[in-house]
PDB file of C-alpha atoms and ligand atoms in Angstrom:
ATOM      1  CA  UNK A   1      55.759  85.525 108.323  1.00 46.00           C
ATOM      2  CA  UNK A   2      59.311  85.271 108.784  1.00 45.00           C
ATOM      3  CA  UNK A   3      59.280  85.529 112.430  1.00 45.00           C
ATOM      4  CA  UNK A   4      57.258  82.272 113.019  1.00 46.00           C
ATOM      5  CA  UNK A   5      59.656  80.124 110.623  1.00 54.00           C
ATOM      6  CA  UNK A   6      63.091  78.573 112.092  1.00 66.00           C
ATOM      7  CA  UNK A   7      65.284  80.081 109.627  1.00 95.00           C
ATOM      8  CA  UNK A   8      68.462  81.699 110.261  1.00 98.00           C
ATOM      9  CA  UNK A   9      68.977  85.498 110.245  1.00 98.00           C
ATOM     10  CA  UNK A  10      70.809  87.190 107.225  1.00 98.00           C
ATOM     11  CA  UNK A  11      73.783  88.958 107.288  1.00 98.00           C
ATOM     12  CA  UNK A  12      73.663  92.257 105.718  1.00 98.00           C
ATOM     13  CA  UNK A  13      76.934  94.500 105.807  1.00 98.00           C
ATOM     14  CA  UNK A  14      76.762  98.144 104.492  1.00 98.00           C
ATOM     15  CA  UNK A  15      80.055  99.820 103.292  1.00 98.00           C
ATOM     16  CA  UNK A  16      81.234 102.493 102.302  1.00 98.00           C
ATOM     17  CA  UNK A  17      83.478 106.012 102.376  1.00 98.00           C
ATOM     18  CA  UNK A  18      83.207 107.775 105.775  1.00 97.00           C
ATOM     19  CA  UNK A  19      80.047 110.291 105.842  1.00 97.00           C
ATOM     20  CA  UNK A  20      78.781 107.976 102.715  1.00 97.00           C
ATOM     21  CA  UNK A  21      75.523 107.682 105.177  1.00 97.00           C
ATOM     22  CA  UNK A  22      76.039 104.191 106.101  1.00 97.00           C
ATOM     23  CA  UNK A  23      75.273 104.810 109.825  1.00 97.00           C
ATOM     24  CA  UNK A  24      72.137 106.680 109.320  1.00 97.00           C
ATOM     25  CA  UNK A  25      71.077 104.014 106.315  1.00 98.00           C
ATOM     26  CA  UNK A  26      71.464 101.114 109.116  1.00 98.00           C
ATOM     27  CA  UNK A  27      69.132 102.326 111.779  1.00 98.00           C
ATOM     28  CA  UNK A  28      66.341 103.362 109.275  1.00 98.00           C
ATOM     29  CA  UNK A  29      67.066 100.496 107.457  1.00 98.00           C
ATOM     30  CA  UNK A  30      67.174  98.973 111.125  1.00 98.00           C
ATOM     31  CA  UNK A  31      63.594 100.198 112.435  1.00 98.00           C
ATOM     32  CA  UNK A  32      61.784  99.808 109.616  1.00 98.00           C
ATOM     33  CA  UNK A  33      62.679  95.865 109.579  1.00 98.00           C
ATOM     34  CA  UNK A  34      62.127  95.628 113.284  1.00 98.00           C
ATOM     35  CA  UNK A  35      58.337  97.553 112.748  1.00 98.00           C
ATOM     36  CA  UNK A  36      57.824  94.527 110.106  1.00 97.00           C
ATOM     37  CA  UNK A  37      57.984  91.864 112.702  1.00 97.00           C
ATOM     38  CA  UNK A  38      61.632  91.053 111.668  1.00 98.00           C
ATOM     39  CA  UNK A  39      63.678  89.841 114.754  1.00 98.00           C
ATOM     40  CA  UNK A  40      66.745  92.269 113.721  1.00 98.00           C
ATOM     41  CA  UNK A  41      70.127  93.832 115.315  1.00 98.00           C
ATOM     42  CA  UNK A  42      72.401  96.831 114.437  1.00 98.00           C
ATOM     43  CA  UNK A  43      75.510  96.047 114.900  1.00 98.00           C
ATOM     44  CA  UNK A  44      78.869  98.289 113.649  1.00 98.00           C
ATOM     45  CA  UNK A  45      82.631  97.291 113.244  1.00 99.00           C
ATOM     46  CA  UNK A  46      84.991  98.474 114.460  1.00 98.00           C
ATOM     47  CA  UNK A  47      82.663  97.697 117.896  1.00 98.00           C
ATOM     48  CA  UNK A  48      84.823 100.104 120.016  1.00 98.00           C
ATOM     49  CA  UNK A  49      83.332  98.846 123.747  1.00 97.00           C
ATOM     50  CA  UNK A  50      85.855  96.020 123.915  1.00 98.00           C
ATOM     51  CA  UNK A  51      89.051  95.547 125.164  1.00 98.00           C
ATOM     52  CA  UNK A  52      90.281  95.231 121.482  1.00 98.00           C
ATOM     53  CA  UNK A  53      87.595  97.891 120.559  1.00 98.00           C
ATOM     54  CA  UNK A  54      89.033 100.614 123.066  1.00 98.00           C
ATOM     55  CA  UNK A  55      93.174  99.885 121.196  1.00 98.00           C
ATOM     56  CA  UNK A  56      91.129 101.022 117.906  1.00 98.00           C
ATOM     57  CA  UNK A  57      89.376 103.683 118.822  1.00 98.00           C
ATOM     58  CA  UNK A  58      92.235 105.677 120.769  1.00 98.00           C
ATOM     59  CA  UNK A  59      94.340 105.035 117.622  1.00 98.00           C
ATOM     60  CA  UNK A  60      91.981 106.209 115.046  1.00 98.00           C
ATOM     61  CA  UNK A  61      91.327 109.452 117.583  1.00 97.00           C
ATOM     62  CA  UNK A  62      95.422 110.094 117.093  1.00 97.00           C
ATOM     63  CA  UNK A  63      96.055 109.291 120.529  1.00 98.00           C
ATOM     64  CA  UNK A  64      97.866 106.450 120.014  1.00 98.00           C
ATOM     65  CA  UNK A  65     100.601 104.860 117.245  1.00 98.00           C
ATOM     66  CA  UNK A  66     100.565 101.767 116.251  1.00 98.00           C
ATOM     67  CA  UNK A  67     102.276 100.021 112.869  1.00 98.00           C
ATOM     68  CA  UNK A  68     100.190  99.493 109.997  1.00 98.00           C
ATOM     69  CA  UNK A  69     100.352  95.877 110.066  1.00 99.00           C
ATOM     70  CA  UNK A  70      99.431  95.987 113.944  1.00 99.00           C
ATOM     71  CA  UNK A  71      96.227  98.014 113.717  1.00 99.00           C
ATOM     72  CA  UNK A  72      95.056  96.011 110.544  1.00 99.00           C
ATOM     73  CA  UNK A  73      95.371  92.611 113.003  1.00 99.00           C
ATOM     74  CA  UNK A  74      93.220  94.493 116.062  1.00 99.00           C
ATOM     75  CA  UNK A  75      90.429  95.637 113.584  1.00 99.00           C
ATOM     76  CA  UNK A  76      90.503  91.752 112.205  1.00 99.00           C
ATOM     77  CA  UNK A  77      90.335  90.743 115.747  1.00 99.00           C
ATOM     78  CA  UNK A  78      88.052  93.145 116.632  1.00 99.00           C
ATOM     79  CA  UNK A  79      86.001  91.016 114.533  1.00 99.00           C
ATOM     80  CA  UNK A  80      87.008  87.531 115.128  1.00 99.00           C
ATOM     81  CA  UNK A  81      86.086  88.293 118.817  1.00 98.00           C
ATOM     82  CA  UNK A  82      82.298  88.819 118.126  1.00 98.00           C
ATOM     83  CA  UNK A  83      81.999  85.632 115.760  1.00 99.00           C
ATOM     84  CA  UNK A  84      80.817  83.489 117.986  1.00 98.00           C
ATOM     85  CA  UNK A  85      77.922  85.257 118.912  1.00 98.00           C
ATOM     86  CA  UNK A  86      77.087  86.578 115.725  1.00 98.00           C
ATOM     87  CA  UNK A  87      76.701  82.823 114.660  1.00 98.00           C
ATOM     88  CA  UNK A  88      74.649  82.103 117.495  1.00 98.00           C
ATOM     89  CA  UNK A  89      72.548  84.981 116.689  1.00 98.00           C
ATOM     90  CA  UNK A  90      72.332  84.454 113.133  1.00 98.00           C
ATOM     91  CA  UNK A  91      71.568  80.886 113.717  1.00 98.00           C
ATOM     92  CA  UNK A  92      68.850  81.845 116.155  1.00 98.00           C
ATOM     93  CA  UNK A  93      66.926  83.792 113.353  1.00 98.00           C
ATOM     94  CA  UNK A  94      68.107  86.998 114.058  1.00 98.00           C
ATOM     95  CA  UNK A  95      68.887  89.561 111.203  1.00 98.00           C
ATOM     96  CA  UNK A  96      72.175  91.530 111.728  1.00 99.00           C
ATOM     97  CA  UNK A  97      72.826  94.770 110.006  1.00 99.00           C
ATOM     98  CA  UNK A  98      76.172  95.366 109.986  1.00 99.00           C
ATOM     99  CA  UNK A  99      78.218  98.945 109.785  1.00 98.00           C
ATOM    100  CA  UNK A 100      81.232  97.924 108.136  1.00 98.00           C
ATOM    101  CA  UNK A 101      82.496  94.833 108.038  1.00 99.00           C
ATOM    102  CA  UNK A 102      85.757  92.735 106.572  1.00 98.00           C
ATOM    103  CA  UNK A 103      85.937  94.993 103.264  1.00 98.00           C
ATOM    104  CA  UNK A 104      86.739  98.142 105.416  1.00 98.00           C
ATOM    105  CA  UNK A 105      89.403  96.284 106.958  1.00 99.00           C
ATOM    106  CA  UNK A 106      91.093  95.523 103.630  1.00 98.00           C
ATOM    107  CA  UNK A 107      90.268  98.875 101.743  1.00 98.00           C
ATOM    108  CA  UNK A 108      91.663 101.088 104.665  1.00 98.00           C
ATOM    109  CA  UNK A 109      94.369  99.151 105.379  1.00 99.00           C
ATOM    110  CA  UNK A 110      95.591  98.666 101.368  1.00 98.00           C
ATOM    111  CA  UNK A 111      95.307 102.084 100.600  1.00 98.00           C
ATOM    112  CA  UNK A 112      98.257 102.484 103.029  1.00 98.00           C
ATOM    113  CA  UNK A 113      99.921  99.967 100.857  1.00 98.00           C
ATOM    114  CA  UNK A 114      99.715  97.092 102.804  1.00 98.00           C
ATOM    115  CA  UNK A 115      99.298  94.173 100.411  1.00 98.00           C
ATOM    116  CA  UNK A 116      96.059  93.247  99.704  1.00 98.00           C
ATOM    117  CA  UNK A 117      96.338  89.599 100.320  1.00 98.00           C
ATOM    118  CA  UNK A 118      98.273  90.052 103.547  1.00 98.00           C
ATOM    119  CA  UNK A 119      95.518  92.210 104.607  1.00 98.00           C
ATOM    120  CA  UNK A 120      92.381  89.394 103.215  1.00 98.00           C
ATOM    121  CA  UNK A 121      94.447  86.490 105.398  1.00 98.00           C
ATOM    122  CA  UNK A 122      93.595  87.098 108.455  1.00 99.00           C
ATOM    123  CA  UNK A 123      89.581  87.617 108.000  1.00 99.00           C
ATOM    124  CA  UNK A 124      89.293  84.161 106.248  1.00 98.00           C
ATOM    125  CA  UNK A 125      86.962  82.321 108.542  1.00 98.00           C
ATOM    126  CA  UNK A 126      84.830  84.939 109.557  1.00 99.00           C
ATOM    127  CA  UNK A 127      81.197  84.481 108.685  1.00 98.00           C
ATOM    128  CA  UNK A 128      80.634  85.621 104.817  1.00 98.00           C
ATOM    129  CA  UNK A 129      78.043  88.004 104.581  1.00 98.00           C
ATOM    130  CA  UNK A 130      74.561  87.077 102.591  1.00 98.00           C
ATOM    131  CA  UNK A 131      74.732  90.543 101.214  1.00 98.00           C
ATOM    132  CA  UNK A 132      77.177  93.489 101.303  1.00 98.00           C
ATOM    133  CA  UNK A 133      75.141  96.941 100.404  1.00 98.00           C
ATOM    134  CA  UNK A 134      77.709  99.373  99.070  1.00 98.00           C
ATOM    135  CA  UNK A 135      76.473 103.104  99.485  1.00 98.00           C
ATOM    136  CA  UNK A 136      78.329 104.985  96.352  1.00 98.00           C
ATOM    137  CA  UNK A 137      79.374 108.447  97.370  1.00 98.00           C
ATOM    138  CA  UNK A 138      82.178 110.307  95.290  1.00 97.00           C
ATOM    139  CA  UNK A 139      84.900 111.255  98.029  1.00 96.00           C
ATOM    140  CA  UNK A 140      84.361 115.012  97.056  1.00 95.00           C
ATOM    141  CA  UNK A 141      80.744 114.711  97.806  1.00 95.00           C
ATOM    142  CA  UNK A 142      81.451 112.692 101.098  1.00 94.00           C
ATOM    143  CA  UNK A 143      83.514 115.461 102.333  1.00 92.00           C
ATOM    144  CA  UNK A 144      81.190 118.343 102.235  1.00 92.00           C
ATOM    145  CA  UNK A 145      78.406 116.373 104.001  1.00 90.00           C
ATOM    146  CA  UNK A 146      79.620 118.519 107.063  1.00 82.00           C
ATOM    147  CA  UNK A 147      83.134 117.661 106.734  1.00 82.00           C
ATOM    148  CA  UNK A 148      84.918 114.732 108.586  1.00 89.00           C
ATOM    149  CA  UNK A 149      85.138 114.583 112.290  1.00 86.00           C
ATOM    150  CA  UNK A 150      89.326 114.840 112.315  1.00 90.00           C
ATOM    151  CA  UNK A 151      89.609 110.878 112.495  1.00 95.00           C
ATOM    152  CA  UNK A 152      92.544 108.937 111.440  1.00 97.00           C
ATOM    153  CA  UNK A 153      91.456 108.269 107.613  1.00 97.00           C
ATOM    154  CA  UNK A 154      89.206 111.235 107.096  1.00 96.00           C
ATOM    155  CA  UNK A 155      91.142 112.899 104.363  1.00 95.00           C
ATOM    156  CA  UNK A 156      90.162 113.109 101.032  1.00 95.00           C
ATOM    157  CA  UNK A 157      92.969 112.132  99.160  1.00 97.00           C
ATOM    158  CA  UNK A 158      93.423 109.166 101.493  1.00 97.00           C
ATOM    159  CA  UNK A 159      89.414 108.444 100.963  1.00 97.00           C
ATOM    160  CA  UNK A 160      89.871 107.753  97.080  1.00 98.00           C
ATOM    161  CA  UNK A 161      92.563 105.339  97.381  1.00 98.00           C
ATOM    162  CA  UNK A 162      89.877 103.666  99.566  1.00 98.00           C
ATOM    163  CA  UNK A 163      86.951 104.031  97.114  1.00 98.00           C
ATOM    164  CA  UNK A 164      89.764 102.346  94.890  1.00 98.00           C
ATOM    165  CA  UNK A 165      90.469  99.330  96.950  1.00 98.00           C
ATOM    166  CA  UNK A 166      86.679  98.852  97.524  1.00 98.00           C
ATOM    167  CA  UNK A 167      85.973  99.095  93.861  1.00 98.00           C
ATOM    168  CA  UNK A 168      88.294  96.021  93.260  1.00 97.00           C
ATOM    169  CA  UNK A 169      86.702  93.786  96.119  1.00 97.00           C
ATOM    170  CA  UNK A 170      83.064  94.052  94.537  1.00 97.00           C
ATOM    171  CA  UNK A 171      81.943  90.020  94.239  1.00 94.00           C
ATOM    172  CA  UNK A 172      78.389  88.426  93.157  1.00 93.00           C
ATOM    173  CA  UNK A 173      77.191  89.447  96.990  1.00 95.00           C
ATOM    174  CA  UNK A 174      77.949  93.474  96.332  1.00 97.00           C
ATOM    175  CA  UNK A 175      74.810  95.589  95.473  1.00 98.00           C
ATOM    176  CA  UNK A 176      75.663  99.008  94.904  1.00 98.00           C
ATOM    177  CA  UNK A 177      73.494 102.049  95.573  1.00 98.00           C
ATOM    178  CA  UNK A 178      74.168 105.647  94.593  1.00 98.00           C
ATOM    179  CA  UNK A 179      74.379 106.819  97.968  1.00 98.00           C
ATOM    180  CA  UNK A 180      74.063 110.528  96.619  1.00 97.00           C
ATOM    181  CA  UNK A 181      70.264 109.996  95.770  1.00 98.00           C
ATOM    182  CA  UNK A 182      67.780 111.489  98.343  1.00 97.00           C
ATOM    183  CA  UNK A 183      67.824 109.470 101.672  1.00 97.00           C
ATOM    184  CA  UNK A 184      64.874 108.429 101.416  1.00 98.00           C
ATOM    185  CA  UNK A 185      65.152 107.084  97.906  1.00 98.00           C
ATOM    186  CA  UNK A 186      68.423 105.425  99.378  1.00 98.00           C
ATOM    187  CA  UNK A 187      66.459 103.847 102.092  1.00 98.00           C
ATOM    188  CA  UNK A 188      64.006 102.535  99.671  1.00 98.00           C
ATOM    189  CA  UNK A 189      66.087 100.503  98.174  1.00 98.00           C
ATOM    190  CA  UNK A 190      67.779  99.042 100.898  1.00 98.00           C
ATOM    191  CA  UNK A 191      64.664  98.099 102.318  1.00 98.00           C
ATOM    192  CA  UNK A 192      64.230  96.118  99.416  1.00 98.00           C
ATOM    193  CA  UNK A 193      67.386  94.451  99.000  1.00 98.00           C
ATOM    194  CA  UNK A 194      67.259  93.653 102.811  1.00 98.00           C
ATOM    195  CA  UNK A 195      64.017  92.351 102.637  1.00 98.00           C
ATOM    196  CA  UNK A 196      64.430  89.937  99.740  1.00 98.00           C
ATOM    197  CA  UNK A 197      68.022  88.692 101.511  1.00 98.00           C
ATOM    198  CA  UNK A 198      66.688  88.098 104.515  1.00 98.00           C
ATOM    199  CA  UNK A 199      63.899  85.735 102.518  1.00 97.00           C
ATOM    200  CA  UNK A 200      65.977  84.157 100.681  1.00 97.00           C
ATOM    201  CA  UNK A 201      69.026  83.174 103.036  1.00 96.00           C
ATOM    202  CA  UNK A 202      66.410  81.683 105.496  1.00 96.00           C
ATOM    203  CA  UNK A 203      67.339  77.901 104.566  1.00 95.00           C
ATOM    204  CA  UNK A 204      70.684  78.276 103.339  1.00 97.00           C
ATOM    205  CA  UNK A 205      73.892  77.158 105.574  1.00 98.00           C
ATOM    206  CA  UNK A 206      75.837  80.229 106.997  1.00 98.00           C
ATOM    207  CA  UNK A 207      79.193  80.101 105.306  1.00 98.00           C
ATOM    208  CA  UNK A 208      82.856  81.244 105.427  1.00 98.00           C
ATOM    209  CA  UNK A 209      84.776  84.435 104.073  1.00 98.00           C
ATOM    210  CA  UNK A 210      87.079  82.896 101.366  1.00 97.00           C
ATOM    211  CA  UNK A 211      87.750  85.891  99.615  1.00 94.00           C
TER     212      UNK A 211
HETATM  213  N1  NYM B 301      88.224 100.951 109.592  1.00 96.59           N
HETATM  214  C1  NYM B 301      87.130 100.234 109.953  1.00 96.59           C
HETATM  215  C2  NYM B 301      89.414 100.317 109.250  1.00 96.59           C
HETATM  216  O1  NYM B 301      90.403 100.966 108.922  1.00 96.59           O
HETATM  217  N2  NYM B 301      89.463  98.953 109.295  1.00 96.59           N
HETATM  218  C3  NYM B 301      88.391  98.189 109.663  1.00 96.59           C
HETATM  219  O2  NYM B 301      88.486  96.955 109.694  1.00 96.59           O
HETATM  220  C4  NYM B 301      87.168  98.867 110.013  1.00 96.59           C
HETATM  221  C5  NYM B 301      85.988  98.066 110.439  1.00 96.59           C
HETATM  222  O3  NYM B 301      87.834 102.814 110.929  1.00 96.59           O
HETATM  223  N3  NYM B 301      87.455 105.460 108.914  1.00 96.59           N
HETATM  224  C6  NYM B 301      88.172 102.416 109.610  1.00 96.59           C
HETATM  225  C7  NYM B 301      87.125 103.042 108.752  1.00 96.59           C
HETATM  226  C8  NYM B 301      86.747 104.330 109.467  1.00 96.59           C
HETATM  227  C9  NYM B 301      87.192 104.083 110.906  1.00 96.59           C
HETATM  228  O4  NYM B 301      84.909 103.600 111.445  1.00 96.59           O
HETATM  229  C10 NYM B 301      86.094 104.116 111.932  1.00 96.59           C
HETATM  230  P1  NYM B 301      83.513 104.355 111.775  1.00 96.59           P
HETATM  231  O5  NYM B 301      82.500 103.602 110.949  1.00 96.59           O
HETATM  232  O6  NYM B 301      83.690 105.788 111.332  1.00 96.59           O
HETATM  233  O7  NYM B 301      83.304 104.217 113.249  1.00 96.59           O
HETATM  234 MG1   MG B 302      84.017 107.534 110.522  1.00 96.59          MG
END
């Protein structure tokens, strides 16, 4: 079993449109690996109980303004601030499944218009994922699944410049899932992807984002 072996951890990332069902796809996803014996954390980005975290979270709440280029740099650092630990985690076998990750950072933050290498640069380093999960929703779809909670970003027209930017960041890692299946059809297959990453990346060497 993979609990008795000294691999490392994988790192799985799920993406995605807000209310694409990322959130409630990680802690199934999240349990069920964790009731297999599977030494696994949930973790999300942006991780809003840090100093860095707090900056984010009052400006995506509209209660603060900050320049596009600013915010962009916080979510990166947002990011760059857990990386230590994440290695050490990862490194001590333990499975993180990851709410959004680097590709949020450059989808948002492009569909403003921000330039899309200027907005890769400053995540190069982080740890590369071992698999980014991609839950498919059309933005019209996403929106009626209760409607947005009147966050920064939660428009629709705004959303499918996103789903744009996301589109054109797909790489060999990217799995994609229609996200508008059943949930439990959705959750069946990212208990299978998971599972099969988290054998396979056991003896490999973490690496870098490149891009
Ligand atoms: N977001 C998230 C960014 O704009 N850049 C980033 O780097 C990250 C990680 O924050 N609309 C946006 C996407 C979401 C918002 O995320 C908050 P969540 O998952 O709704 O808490
Ligand atoms: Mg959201």
């Amino acid at each position: 079993d993979a609990g008795s072996k000294s691999g490392r951890g994988a790192l799985v990332v799920l993406e995605g449109l807000d209310r694409s069902g990322k959130s409630s796809q990680c802690a199934r996803l999240l349990s069920y690996l964790e009731g297999q014996g599977c030494r696994a954390e949930g973790w999300r980005f942006p991780d809003r109980g840090t100093c860095v975290g707090q900056m984010i979270s009052a400006y995506l709440a509209n209660e603060s303004q900050l320049d596009d280029r600013t915010i962009h740099l916080l979510f990166s650092a947002n990011r760059w601030e857990k990386r230590a630990l994440m290695e050490s985690k990862l490194l001590g076998g333990t499975t993180l499944i990851v709410d959004r990750y680097s590709y949020s950072g450059v989808a948002f933050s492009a569909a403003k218009g921000l330039d899309i290498q200027w907005c890769k640069a400053p995540d190069v380093g982080l740890i590369a994922p071992d698999l980014v999960i991609y839950l498919d929703v059309q933005p019209e779809k996403a929106a009626e699944r209760g409607g947005y909670g009147g966050e920064r970003y939660e428009k629709i027209e705004f959303q499918k410049r996103v789903a744009d930017h996301y589109h054109s960041l797909r790489d060999s890692t990217w799995k994609v899932v229609d996200g508008s299946l059943p949930m439990e059809t959705v959750e069946e297959q990212l208990r299978e992807l998971a599972t099969n990453c988290i054998q396979e990346c056991q003896e490999k060497p973490l690496t870098n984002l490149t891009w």
